[in-house]
mmCIF file of C-alpha atoms and ligand atoms in Angstrom:
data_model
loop_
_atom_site.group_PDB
_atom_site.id
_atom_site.type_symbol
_atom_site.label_atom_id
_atom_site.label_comp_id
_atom_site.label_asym_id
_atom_site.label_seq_id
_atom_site.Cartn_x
_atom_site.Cartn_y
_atom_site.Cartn_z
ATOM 1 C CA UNK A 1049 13.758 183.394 147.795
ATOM 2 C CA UNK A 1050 16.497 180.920 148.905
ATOM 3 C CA UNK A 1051 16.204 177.774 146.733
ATOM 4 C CA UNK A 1052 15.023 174.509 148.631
ATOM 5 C CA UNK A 1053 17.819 172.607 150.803
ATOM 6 C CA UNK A 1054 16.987 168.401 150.774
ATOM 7 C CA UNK A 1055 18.780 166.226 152.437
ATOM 8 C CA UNK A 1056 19.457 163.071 150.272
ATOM 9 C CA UNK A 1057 22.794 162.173 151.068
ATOM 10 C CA UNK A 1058 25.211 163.116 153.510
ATOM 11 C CA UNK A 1059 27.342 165.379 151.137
ATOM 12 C CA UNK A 1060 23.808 167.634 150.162
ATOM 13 C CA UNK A 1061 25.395 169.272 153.470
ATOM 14 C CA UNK A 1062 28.822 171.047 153.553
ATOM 15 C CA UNK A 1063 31.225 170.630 156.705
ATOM 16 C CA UNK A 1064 30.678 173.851 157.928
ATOM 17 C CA UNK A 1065 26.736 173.296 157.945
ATOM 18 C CA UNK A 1066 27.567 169.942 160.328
ATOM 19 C CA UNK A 1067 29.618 172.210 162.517
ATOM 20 C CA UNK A 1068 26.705 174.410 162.643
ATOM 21 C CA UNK A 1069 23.703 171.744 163.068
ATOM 22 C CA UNK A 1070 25.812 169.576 165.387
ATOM 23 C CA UNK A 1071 26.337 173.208 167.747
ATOM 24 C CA UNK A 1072 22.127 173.670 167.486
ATOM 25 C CA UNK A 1073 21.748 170.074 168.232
ATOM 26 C CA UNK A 1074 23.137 170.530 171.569
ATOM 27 C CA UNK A 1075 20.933 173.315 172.599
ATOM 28 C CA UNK A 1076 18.037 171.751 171.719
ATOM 29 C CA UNK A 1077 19.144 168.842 173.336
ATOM 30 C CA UNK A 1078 19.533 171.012 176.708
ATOM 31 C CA UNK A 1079 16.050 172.949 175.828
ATOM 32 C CA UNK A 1080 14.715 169.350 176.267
ATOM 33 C CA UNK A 1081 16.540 168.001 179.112
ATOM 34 C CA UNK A 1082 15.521 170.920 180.818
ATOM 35 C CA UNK A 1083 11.863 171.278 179.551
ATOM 36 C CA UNK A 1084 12.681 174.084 178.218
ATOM 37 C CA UNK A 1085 9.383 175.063 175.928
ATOM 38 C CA UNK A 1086 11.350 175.315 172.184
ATOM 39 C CA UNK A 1087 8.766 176.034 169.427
ATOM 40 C CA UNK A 1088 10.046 177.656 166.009
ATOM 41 C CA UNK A 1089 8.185 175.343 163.691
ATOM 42 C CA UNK A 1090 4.516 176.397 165.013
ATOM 43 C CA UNK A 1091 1.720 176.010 162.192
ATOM 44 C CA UNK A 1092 4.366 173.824 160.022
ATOM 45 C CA UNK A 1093 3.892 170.242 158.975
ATOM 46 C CA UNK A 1094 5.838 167.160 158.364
ATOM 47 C CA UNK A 1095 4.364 164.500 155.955
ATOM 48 C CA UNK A 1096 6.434 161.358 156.691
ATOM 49 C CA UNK A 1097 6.069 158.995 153.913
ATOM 50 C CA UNK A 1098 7.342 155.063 155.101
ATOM 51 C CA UNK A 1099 7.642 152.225 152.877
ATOM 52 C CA UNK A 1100 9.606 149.879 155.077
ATOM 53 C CA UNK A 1101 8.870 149.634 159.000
ATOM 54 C CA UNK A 1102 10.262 151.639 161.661
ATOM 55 C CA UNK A 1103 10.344 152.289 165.087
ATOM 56 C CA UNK A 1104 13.029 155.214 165.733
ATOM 57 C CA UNK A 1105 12.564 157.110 162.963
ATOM 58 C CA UNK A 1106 8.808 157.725 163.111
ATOM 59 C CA UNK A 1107 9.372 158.156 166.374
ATOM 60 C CA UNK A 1108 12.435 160.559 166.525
ATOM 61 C CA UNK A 1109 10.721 162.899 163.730
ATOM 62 C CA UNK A 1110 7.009 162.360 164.958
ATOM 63 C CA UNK A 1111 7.924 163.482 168.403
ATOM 64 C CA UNK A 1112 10.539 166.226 167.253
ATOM 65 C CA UNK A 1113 8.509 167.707 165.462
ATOM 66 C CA UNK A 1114 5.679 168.027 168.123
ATOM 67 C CA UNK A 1115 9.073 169.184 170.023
ATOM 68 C CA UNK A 1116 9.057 172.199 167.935
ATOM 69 C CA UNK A 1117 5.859 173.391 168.459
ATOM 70 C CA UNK A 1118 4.891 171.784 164.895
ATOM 71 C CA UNK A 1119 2.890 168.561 163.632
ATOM 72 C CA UNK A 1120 3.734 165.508 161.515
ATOM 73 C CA UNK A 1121 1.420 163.164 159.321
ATOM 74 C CA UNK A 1122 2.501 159.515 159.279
ATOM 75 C CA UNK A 1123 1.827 158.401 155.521
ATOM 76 C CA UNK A 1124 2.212 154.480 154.812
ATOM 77 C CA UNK A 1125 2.241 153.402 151.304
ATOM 78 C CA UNK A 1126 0.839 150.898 151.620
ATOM 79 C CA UNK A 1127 -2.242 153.151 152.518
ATOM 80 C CA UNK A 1128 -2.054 155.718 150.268
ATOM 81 C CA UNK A 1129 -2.365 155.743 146.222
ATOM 82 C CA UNK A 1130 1.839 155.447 145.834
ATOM 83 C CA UNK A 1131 0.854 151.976 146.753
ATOM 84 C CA UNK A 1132 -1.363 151.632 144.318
ATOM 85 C CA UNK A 1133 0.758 153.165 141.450
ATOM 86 C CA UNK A 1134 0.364 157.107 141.379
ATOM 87 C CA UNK A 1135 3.579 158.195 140.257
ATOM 88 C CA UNK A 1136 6.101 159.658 142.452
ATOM 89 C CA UNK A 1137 6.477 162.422 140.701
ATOM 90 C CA UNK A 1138 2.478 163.232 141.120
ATOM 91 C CA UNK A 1139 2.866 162.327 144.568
ATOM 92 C CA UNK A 1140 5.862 165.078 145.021
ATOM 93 C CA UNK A 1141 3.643 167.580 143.471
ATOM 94 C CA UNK A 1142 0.319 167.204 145.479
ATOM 95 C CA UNK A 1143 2.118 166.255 149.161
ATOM 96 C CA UNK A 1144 4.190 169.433 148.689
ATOM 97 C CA UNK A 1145 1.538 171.645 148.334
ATOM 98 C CA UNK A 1146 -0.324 170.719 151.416
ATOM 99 C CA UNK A 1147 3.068 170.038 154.068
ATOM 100 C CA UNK A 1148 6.090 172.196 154.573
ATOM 101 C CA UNK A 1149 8.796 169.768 154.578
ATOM 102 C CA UNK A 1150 8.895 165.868 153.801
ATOM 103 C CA UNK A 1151 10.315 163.029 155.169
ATOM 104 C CA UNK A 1152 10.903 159.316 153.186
ATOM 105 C CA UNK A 1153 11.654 155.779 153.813
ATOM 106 C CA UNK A 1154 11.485 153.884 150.706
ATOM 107 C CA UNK A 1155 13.742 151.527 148.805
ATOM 108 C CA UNK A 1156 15.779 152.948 145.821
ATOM 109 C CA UNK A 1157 17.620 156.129 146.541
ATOM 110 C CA UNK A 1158 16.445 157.346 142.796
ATOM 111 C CA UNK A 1159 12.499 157.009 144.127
ATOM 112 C CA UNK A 1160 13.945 159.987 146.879
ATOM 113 C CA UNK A 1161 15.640 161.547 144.376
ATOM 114 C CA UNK A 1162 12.942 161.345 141.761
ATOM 115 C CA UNK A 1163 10.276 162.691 144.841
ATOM 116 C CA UNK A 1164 12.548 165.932 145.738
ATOM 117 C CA UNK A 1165 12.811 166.765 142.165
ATOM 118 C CA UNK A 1166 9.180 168.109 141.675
ATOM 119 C CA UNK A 1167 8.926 168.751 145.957
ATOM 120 C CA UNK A 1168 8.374 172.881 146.774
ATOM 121 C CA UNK A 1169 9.152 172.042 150.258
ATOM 122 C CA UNK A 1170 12.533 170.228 151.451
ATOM 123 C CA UNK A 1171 12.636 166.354 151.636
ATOM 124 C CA UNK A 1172 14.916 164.600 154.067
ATOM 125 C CA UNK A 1173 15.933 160.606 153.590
ATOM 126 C CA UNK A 1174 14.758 158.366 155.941
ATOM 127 C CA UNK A 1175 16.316 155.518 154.587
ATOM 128 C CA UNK A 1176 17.218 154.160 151.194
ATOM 129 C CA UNK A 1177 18.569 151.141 150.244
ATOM 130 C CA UNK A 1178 21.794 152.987 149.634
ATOM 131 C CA UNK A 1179 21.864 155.633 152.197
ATOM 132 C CA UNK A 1180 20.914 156.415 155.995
ATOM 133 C CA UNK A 1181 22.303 159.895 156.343
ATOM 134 C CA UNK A 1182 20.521 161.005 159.377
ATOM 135 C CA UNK A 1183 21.242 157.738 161.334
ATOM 136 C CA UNK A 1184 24.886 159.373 160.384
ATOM 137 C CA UNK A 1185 24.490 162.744 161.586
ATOM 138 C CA UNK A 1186 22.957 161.375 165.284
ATOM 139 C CA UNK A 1187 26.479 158.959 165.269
ATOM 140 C CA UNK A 1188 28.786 161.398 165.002
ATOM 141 C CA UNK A 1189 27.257 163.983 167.344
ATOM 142 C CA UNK A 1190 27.181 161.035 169.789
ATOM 143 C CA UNK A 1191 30.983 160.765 168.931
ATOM 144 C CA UNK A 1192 31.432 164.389 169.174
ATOM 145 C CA UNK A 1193 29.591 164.255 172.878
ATOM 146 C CA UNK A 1194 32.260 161.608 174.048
ATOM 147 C CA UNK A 1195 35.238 162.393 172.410
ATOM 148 C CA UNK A 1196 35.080 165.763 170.780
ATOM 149 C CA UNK A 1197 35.980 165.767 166.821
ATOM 150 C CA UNK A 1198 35.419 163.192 164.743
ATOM 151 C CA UNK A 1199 38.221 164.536 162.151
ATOM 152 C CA UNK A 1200 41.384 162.367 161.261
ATOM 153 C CA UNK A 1201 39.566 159.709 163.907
ATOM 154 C CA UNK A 1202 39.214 156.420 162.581
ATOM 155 C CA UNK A 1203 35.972 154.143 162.258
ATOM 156 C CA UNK A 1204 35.787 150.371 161.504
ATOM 157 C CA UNK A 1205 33.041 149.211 159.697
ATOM 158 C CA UNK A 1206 32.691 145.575 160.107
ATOM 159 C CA UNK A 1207 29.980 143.581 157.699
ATOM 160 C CA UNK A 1208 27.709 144.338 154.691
ATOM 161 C CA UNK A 1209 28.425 147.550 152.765
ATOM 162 C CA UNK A 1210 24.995 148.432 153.289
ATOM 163 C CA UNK A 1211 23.392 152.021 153.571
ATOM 164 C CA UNK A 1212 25.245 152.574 156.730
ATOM 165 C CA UNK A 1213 28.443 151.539 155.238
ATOM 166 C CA UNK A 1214 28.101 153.935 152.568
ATOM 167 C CA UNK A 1215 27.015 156.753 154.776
ATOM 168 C CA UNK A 1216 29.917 156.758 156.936
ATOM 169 C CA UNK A 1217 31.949 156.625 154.064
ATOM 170 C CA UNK A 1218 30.125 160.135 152.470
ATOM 171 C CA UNK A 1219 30.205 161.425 155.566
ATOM 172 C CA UNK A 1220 34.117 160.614 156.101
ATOM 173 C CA UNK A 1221 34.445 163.084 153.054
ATOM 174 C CA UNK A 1222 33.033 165.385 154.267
ATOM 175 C CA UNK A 1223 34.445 165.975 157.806
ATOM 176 C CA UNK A 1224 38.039 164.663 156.955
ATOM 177 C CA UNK A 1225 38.107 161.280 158.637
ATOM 178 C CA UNK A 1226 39.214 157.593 157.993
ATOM 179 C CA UNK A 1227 36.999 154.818 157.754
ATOM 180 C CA UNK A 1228 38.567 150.828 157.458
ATOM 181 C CA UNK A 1229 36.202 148.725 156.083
ATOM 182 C CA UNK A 1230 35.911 145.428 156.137
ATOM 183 C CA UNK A 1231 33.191 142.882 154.419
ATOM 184 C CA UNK A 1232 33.074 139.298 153.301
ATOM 185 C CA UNK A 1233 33.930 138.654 149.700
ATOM 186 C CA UNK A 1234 31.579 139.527 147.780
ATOM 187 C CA UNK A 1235 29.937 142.138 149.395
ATOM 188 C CA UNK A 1236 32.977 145.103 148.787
ATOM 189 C CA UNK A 1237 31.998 148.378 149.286
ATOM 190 C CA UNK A 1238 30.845 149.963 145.475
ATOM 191 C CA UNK A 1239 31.939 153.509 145.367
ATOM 192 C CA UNK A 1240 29.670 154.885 143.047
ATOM 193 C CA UNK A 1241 26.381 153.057 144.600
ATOM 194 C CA UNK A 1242 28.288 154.635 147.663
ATOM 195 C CA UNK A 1243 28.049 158.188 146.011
ATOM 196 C CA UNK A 1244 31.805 158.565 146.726
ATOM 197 C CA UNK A 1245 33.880 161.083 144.972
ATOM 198 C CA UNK A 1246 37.240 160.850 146.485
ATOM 199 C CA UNK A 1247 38.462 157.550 147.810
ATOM 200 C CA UNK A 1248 41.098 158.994 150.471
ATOM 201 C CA UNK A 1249 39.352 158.079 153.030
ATOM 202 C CA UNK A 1250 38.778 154.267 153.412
ATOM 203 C CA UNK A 1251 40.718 151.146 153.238
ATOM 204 C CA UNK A 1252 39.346 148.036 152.599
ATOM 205 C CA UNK A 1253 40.639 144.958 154.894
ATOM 206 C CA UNK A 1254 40.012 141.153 154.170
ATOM 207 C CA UNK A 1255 40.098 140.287 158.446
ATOM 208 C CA UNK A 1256 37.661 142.599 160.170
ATOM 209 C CA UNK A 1257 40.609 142.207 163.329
ATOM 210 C CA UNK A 1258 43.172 144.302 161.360
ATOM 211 C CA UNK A 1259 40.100 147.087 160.520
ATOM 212 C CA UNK A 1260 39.610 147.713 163.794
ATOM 213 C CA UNK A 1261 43.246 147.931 164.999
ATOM 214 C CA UNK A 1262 43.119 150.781 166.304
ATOM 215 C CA UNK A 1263 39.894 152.046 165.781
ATOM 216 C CA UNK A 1264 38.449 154.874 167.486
ATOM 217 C CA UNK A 1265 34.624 153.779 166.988
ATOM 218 C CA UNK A 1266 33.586 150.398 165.707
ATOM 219 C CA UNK A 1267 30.361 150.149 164.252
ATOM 220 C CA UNK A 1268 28.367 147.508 162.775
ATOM 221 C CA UNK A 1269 24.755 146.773 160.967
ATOM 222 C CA UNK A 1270 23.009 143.759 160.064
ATOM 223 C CA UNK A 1271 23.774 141.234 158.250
ATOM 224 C CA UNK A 1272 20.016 141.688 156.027
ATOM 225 C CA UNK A 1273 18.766 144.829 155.715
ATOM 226 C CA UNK A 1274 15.489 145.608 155.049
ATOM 227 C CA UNK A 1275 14.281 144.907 151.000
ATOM 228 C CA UNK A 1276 17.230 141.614 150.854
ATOM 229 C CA UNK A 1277 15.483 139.369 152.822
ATOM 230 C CA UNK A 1278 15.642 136.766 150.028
ATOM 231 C CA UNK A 1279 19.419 136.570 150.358
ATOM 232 C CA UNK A 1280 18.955 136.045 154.636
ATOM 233 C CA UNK A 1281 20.190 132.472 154.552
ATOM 234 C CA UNK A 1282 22.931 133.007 152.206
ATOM 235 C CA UNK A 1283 23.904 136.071 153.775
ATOM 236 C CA UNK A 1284 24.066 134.204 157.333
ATOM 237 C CA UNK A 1285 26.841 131.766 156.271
ATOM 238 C CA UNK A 1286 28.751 134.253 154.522
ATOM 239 C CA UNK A 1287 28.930 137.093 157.398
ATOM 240 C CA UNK A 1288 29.773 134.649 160.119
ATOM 241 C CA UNK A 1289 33.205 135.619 161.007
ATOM 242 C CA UNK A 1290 32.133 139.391 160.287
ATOM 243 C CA UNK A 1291 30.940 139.186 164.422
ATOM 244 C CA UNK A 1292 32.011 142.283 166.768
ATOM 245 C CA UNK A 1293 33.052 140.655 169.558
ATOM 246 C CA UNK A 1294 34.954 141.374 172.702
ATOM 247 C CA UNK A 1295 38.153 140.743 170.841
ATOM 248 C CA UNK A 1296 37.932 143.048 168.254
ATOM 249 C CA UNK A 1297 36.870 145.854 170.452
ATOM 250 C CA UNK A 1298 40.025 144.734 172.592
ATOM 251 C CA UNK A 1299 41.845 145.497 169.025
ATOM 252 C CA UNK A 1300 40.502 148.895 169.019
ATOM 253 C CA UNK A 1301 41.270 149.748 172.127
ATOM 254 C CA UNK A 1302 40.679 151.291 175.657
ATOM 255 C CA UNK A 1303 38.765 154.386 174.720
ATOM 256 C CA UNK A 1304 36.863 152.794 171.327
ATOM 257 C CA UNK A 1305 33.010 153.381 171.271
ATOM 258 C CA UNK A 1306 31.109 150.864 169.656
ATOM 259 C CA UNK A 1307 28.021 152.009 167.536
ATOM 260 C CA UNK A 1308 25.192 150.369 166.200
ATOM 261 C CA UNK A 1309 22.255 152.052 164.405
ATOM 262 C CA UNK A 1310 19.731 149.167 165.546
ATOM 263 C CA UNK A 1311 17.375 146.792 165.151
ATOM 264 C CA UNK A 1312 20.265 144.412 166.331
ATOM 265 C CA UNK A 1313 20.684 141.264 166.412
ATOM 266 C CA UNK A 1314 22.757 139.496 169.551
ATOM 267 C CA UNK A 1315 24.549 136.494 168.293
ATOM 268 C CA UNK A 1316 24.603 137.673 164.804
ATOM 269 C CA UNK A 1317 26.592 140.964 163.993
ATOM 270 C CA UNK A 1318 27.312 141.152 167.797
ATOM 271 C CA UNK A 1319 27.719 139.745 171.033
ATOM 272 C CA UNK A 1320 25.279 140.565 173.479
ATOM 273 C CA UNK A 1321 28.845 141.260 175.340
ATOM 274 C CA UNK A 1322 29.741 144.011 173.123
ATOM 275 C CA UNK A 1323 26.096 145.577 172.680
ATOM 276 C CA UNK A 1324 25.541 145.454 176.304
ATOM 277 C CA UNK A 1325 28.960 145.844 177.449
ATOM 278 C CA UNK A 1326 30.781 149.265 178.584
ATOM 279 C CA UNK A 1327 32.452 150.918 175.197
ATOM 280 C CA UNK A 1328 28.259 150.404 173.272
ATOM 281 C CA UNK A 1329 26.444 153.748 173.312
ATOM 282 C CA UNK A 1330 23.851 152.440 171.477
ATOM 283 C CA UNK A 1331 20.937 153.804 173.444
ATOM 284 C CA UNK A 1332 22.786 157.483 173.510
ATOM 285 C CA UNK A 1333 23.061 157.108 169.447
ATOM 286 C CA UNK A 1334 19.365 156.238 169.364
ATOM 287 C CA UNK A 1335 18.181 159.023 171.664
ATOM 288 C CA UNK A 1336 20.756 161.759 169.191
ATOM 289 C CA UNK A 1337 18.254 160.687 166.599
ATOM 290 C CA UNK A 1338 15.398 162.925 167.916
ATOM 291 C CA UNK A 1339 17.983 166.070 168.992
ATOM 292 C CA UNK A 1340 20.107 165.839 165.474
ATOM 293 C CA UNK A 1341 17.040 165.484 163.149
ATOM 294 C CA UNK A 1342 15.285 168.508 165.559
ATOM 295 C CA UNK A 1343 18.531 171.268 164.566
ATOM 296 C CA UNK A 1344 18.127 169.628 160.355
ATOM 297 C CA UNK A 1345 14.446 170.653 160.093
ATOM 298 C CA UNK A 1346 14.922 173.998 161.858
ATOM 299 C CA UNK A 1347 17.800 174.121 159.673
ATOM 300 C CA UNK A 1348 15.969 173.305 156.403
ATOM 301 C CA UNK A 1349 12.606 175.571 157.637
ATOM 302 C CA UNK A 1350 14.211 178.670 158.973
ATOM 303 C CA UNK A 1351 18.005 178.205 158.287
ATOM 304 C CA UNK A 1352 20.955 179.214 160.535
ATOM 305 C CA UNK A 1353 19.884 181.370 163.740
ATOM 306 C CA UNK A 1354 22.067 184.640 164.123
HETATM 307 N N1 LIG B 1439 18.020 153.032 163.160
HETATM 308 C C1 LIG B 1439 16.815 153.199 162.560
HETATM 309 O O1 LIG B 1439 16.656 153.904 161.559
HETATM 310 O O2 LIG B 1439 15.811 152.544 163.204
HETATM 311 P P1 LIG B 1439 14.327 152.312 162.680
HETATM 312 O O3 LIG B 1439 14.408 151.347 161.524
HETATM 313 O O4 LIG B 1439 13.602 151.741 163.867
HETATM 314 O O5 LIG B 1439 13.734 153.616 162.238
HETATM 315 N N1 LIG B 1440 20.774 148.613 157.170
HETATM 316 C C1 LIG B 1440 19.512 148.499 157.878
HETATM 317 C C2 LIG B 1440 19.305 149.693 158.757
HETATM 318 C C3 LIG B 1440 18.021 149.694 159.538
HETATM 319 C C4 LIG B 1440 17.829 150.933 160.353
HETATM 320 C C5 LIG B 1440 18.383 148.362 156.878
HETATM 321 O O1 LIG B 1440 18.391 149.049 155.854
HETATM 322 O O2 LIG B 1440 17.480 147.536 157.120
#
């Protein structure tokens, strides 16, 4: 029997694999623009454990899954016993045994890591505090759509060197591009809470202007993310001048997407001008969410189609 795959991080998945899922992702994309039935998961279920809120990630696997002729069990913590203490590990054991594949948003990467561990069945992050790798994987096949290959392309990160941040900065690894960073002081990028191995491929910049110079995609996140809303007001004065704004993207130039994995905020991390304006596909990044994470679990099910 093939061992399980997870996907934890964006570097559980080899280039080659990307090529691969990003190639499935856009024929199940057309089997669903053209209602075309598509159903190799029949009889299999996703448990989707959440610990934070969510709207496009319930909602992207929920429905993909139903997509694919399978089902999907929405699992709060609050409502079940992990909220009241079982141990993860338990957890891992028991879910796994009912569900063929599992799904988390929680906090600390090592809960994820911790849950996969003693899993039978894959598990797929939905969001840690340190990683978003499947908000990744819909971003750059909405780069690929527009522009073709993401390789030796460059991305600006302006803000916190959040999940997000870290993501891209796996995922630039992996499929050989650059990434310029830039952040306030104080909130640097920390490559091993980053999971990075080679640091080839970022730059750090102190004006969030000279990261995006250039720039083929500028992408941004907000200021707080979800489990640091303590540090909000401190964490409003110090990311003020880390705003995209129509200057910057003028910086990147003609042809520069901007991306943004949402919730947003207008007026904080961007300008309703940029969000709303003619390089965003935010809505086309969103929508990649339900078409990307439909090729990983047919992926992580059945593996690669001949
Ligand atoms: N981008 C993203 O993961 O959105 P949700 O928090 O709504 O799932
Ligand atoms: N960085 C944000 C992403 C939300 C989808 C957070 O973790 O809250």
């Amino acid at each position: 029997m093939n061992p399980i795959r997870h996907f934890l991080q964006f570097k559980d998945l080899t280039a080659d694999e990307f090529v691969y899922l990003f190639e499935r992702t856009k024929q199940i994309k057309s089997y669903f623009k053209n209602y075309q039935l598509y159903h190799p998961l029949v009889d299999r279920t996703l448990a989707m454990i959440f610990e934070k809120q969510s709207t496009r990630t319930r909602l992207s696997f929920e429905a993909g899954m139903h997509q694919l002729g399978g089902s999907a069990i929405y699992l709060n913590t609050r409502d079940t016993q992990l909220g009241r203490g079982e141990p993860v590990e338990d957890a891992a054991k028991v879910i796994s045994r009912m569900v063929d594949m599992v799904m988390i948003r929680t906090y600390e990467q090592e809960i994820i890591e911790r849950f996969a561990t003693h899993s039978r069945v894959p598990v797929i992050n939905g969001l840690t505090n340190e990683y978003h790798p499947c908000q990744i994987m819909a971003d750059i096949f909405t780069y690929i759509e527009r522009h073709g290959s993401i390789q030796g392309k460059t991305v600006a990160w302006v803000g916190d060197s959040n999940n997000m941040c870290n993501t891209w900065l796996q995922a630039a690894v992996v499929l050989d591009f650059n990434v310029h960073v830039s952040t306030p002081p104080g909130y640097e990028v920390e490559p091993e809470r980053a999971g990075l191995y080679d640091t080839t491929h970022y730059e750090q910049f102190d004006d969030p202007m000279d990261a995006c110079l250039g720039a083929d995609l500028v992408t941004t996140d907000v200021w707080t993310s979800m489990g640091f809303e303590a540090e909000n007001d401190e964490r409003l004065r110090d990311f003020q001048d880390w705003q995209v704004d129509a200057e910057m993207m003028a910086h990147a130039g003609p042809e520069a997407l901007f991306m943004h994995c949402l919730p947003a905020h207008r007026g904080e991390e961007v300008t309703a001008e940029v969000i709303d304006g003619p390089h965003s596909v935010v809505w086309d990044e969103a929508e990649n969410r339900l078409h990307t994470q439909k090729a990983l679990m047919e992926y992580l099910l059945i593996g690669k189609l001949a």
